[in-house]
CSV table of C-alpha atoms in Angstrom, one decimal:
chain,number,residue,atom,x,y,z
A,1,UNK,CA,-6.9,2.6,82.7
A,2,UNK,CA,-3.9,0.2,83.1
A,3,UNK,CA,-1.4,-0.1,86.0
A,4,UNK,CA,1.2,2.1,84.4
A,5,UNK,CA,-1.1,4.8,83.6
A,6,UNK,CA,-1.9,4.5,87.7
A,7,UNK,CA,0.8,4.6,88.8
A,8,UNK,CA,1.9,7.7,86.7
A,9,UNK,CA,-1.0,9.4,87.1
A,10,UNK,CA,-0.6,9.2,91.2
A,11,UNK,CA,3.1,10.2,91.0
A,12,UNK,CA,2.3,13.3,88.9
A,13,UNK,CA,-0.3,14.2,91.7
A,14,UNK,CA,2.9,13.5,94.6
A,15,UNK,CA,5.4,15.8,92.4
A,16,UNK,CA,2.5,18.2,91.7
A,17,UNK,CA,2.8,18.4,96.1
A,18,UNK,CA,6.3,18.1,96.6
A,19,UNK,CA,7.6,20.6,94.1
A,20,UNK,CA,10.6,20.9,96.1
A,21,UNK,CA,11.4,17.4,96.1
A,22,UNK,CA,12.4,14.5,94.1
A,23,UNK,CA,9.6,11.9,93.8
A,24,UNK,CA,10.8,8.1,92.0
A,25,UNK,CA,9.0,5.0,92.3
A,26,UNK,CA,11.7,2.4,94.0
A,27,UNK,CA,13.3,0.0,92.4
A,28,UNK,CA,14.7,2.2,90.0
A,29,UNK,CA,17.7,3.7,88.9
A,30,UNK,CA,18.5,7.1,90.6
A,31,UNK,CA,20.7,9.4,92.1
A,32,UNK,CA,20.4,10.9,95.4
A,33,UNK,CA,19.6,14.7,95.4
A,34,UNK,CA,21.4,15.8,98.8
A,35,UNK,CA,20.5,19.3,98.9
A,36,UNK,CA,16.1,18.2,98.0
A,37,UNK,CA,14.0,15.6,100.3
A,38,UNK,CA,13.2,12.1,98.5
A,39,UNK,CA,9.8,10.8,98.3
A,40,UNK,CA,9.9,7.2,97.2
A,41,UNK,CA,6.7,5.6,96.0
A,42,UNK,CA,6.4,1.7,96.4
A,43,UNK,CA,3.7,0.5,94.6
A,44,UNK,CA,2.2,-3.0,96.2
A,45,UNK,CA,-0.2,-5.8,94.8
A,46,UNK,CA,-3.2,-5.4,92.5
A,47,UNK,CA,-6.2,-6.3,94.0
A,48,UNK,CA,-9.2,-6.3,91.5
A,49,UNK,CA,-12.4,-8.6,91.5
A,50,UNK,CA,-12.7,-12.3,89.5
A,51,UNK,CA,-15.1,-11.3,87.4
A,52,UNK,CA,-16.0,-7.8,85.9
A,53,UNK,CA,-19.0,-5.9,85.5
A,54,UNK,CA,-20.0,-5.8,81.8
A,55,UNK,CA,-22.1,-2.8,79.8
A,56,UNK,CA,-22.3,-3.4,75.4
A,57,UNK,CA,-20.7,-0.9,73.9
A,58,UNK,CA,-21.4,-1.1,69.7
A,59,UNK,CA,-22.2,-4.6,69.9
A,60,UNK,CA,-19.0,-5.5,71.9
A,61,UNK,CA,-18.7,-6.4,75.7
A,62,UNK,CA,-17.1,-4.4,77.5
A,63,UNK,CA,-15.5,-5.4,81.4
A,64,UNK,CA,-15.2,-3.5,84.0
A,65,UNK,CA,-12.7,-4.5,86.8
A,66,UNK,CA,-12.8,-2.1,90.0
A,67,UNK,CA,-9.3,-2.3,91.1
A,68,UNK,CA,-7.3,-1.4,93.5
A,69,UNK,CA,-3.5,-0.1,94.4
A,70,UNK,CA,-1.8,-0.4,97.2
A,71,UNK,CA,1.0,2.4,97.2
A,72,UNK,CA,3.6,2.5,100.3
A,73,UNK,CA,4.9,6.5,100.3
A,74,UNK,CA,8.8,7.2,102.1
A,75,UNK,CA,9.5,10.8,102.4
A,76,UNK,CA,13.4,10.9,103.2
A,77,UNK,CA,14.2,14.3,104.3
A,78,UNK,CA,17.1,16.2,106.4
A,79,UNK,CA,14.3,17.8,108.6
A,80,UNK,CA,14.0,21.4,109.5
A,81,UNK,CA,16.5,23.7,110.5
A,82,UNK,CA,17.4,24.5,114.1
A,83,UNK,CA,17.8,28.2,114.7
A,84,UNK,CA,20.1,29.7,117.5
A,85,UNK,CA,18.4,32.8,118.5
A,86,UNK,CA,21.5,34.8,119.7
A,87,UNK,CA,24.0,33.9,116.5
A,88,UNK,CA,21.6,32.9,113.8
A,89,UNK,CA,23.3,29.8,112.7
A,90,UNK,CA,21.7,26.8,112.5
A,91,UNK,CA,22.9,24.7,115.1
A,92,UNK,CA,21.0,21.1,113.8
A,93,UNK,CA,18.1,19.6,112.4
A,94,UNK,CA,14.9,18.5,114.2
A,95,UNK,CA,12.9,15.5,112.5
A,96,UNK,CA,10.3,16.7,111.1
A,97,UNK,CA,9.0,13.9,108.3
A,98,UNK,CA,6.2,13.0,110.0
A,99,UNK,CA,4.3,16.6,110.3
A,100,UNK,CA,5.9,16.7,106.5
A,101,UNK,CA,4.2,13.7,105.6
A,102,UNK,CA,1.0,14.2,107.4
A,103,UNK,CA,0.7,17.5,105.8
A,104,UNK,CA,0.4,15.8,102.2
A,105,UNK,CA,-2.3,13.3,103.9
A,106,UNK,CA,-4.4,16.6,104.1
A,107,UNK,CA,-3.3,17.7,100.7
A,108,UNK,CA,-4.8,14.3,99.3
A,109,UNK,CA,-8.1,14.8,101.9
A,110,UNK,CA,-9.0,18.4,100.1
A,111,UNK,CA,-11.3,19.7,97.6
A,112,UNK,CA,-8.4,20.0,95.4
A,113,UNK,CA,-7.4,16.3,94.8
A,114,UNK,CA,-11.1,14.9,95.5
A,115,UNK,CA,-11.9,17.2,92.2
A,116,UNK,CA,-8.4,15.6,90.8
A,117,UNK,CA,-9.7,12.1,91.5
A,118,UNK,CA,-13.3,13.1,90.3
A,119,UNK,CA,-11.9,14.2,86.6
A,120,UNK,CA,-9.7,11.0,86.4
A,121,UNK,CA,-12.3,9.0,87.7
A,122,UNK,CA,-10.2,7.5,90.4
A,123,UNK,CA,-10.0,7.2,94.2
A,124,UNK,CA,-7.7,7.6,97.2
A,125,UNK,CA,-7.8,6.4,100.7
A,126,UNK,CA,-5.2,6.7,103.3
A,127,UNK,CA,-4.7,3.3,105.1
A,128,UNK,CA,-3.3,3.4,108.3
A,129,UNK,CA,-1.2,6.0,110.3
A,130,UNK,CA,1.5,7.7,109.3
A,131,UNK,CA,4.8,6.2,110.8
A,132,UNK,CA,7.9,7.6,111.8
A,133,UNK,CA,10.8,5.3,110.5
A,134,UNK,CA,13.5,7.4,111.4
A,135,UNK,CA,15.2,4.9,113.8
A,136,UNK,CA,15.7,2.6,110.4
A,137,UNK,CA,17.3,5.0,108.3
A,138,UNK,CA,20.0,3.1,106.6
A,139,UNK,CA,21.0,5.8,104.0
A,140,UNK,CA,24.0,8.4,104.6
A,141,UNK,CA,22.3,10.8,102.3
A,142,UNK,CA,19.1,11.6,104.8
A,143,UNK,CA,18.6,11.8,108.5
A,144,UNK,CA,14.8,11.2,108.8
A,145,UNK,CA,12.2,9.4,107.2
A,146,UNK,CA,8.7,8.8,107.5
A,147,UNK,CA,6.1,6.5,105.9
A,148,UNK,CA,2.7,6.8,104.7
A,149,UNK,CA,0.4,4.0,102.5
A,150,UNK,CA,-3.0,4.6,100.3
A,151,UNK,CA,-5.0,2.6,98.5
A,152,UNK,CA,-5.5,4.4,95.2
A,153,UNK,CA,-8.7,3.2,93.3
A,154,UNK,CA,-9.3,2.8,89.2
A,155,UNK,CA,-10.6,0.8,86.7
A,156,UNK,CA,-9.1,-1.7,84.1
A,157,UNK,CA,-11.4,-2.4,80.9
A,158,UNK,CA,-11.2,-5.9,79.1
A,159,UNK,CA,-12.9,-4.9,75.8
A,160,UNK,CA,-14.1,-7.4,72.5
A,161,UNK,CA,-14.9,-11.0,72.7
A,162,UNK,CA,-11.2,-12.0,73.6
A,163,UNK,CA,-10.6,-9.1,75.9
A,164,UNK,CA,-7.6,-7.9,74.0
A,165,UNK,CA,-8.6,-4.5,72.4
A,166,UNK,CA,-6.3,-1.9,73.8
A,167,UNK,CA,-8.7,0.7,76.2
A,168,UNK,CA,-8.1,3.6,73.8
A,169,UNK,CA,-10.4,1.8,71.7
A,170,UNK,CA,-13.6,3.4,73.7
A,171,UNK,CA,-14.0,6.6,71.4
A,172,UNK,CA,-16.4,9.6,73.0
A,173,UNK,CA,-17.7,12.4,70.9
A,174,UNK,CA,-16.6,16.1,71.6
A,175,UNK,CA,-20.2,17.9,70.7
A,176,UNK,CA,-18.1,19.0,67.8
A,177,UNK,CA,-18.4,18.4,63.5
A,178,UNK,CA,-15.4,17.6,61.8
A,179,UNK,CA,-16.0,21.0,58.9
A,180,UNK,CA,-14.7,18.6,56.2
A,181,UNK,CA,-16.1,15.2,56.9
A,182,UNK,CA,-19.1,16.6,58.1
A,183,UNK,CA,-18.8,13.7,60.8
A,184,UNK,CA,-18.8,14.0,64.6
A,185,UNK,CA,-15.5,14.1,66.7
A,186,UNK,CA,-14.8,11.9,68.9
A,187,UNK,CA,-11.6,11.7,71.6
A,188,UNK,CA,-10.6,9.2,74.1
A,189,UNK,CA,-10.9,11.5,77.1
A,190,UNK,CA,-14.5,10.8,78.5
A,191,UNK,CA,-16.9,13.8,79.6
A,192,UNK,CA,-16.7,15.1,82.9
A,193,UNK,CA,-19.8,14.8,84.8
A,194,UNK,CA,-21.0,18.5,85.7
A,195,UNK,CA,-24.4,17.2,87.1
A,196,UNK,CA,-26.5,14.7,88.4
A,197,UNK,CA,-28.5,13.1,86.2
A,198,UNK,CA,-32.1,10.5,86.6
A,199,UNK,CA,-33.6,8.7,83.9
A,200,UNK,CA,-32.5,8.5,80.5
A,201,UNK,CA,-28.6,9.7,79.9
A,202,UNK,CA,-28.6,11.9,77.2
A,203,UNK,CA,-27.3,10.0,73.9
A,204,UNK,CA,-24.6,12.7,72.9
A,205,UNK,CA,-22.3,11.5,76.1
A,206,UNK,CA,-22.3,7.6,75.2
A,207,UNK,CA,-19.1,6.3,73.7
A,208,UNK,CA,-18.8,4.4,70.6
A,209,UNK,CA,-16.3,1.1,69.5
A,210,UNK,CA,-13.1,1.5,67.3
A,211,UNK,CA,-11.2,-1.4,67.4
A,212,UNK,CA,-7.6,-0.6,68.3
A,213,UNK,CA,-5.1,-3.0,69.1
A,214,UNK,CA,-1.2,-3.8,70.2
A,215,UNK,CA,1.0,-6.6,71.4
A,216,UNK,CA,1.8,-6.3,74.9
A,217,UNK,CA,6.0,-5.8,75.7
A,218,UNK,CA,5.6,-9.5,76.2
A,219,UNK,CA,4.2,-10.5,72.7
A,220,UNK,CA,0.8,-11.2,74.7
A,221,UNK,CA,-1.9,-11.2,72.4
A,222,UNK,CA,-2.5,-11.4,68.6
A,223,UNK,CA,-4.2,-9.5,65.3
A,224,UNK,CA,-6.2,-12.7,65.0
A,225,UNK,CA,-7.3,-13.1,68.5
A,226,UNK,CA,-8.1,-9.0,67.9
A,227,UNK,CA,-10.5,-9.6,64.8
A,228,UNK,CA,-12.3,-12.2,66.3
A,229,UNK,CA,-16.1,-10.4,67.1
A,230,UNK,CA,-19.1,-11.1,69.4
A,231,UNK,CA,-21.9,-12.9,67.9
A,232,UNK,CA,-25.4,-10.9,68.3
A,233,UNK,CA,-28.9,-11.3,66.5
A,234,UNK,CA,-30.8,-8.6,65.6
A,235,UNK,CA,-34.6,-10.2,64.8
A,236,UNK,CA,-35.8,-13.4,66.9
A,237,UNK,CA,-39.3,-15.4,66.2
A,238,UNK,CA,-41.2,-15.6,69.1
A,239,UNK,CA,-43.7,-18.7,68.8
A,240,UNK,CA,-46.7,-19.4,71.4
A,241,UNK,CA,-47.7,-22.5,72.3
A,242,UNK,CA,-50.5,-23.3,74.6
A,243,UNK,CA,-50.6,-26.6,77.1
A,244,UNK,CA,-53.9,-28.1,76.9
């Protein structure tokens, strides 16, 4: 997966948390929502290894780069509301963006999100503690604010000889005929793994190559430098010669 698809992915598992709250990555346009918390989402460097670890996919390399995402998380919030017991009224507003914040650390510890990460074949640590930045609260909007930082883990896919092939390329089949082609369906979702599994991985799992490719948004790459294929052989002579 590429960054984008990261970072959307871990920001659709933060709003899936904070329903009642508006989550934005920073840097963006916005509007403040006075009346509903703001969870802003910083995401940091890319860290990912020099060189890949390769697998052959129909005759084609195929690099896989661990990678990693730093993501700094600001919950700005107005805190909870302090009751008076005689009246009712609420008389102020304790900080309470820390417990707030530390309560969505054990969201992303649970069975829930560690089956989340396990279907999207991802990862996510928390690094650090979570700090109370209250006493640097520069916007007029909210009174508190705390801040949290994970590393979220994935992996980015060079595929074809010139590493330009756009990931959607990988093709896996779905079990499933097409009734009028008579030819198997394949999808760009791979299987979820229900079991463990020693020895031989059965064949009906392993995805196949179709070439698809795309300019990056910066005119990087090109058609030609897309066509371009890896060189294999399929016979080799074998010739023994002994040393007297």
């Amino acid at each position: 997966m590429r960054v984008e698809q990261a970072k959307s992915l871990f920001q659709a598992l933060t709003q899936s948390y904070f329903g009642g709250a508006n989550v934005v990555f920073a840097n963006q346009s916005r509007t403040p929502m006075q009346k509903i918390p703001l969870v802003l989402l910083t995401p940091g460097p890319v860290h990912r290894p020099s060189a890949p670890v390769y697998e052959v996919i129909s005759g084609e390399r195929v690099g896989n780069y661990l990678s990693r995402l730093s993501i700094t998380i600001d919950l700005f919030t107005n805190g909870a509301p302090v009751v008076d017991e005689e009246s009712g009224a609420i008389v102020a507003y304790a900080d309470s963006s820390e417990d707030d914040l530390l309560a969505f650390a054990d969201f992303l510890g649970s069975d829930y999100t560690v089956d989340w990460c396990h279907k999207n074949d991802v990862s996510i640590l928390i690094d650090g503690d979570v700090q109370c930045l209250t006493a640097v609260v520069n916007d007029t909007t909210y009174q508190y604010r705390s801040r949290m930082t994970v590393m979220f883990y994935f992996t980015q896919r060079a595929i074809g000889r010139t590493a330009v092939l756009k990931e959607s390329s990988l093709k896996y089949p779905t079990g499933e005929i097409d009734p009028e082609t008579g030819e198997p369906v394949y999808t760009t979702e791979p299987p979820v793994e229900t079991e463990s599994q020693t020895g031989d991985w059965p064949q009906k799992g392993d995805p196949v190559l179709r070439p698809e490719f795309a300019e990056t948004d910066s005119g990087g790459g090109t058609k030609d430098l897309a066509d371009e294929e890896t060189g294999y052989f399929t016979e080799a002579e074998v010739k023994e010669e002994k040393v007297q």
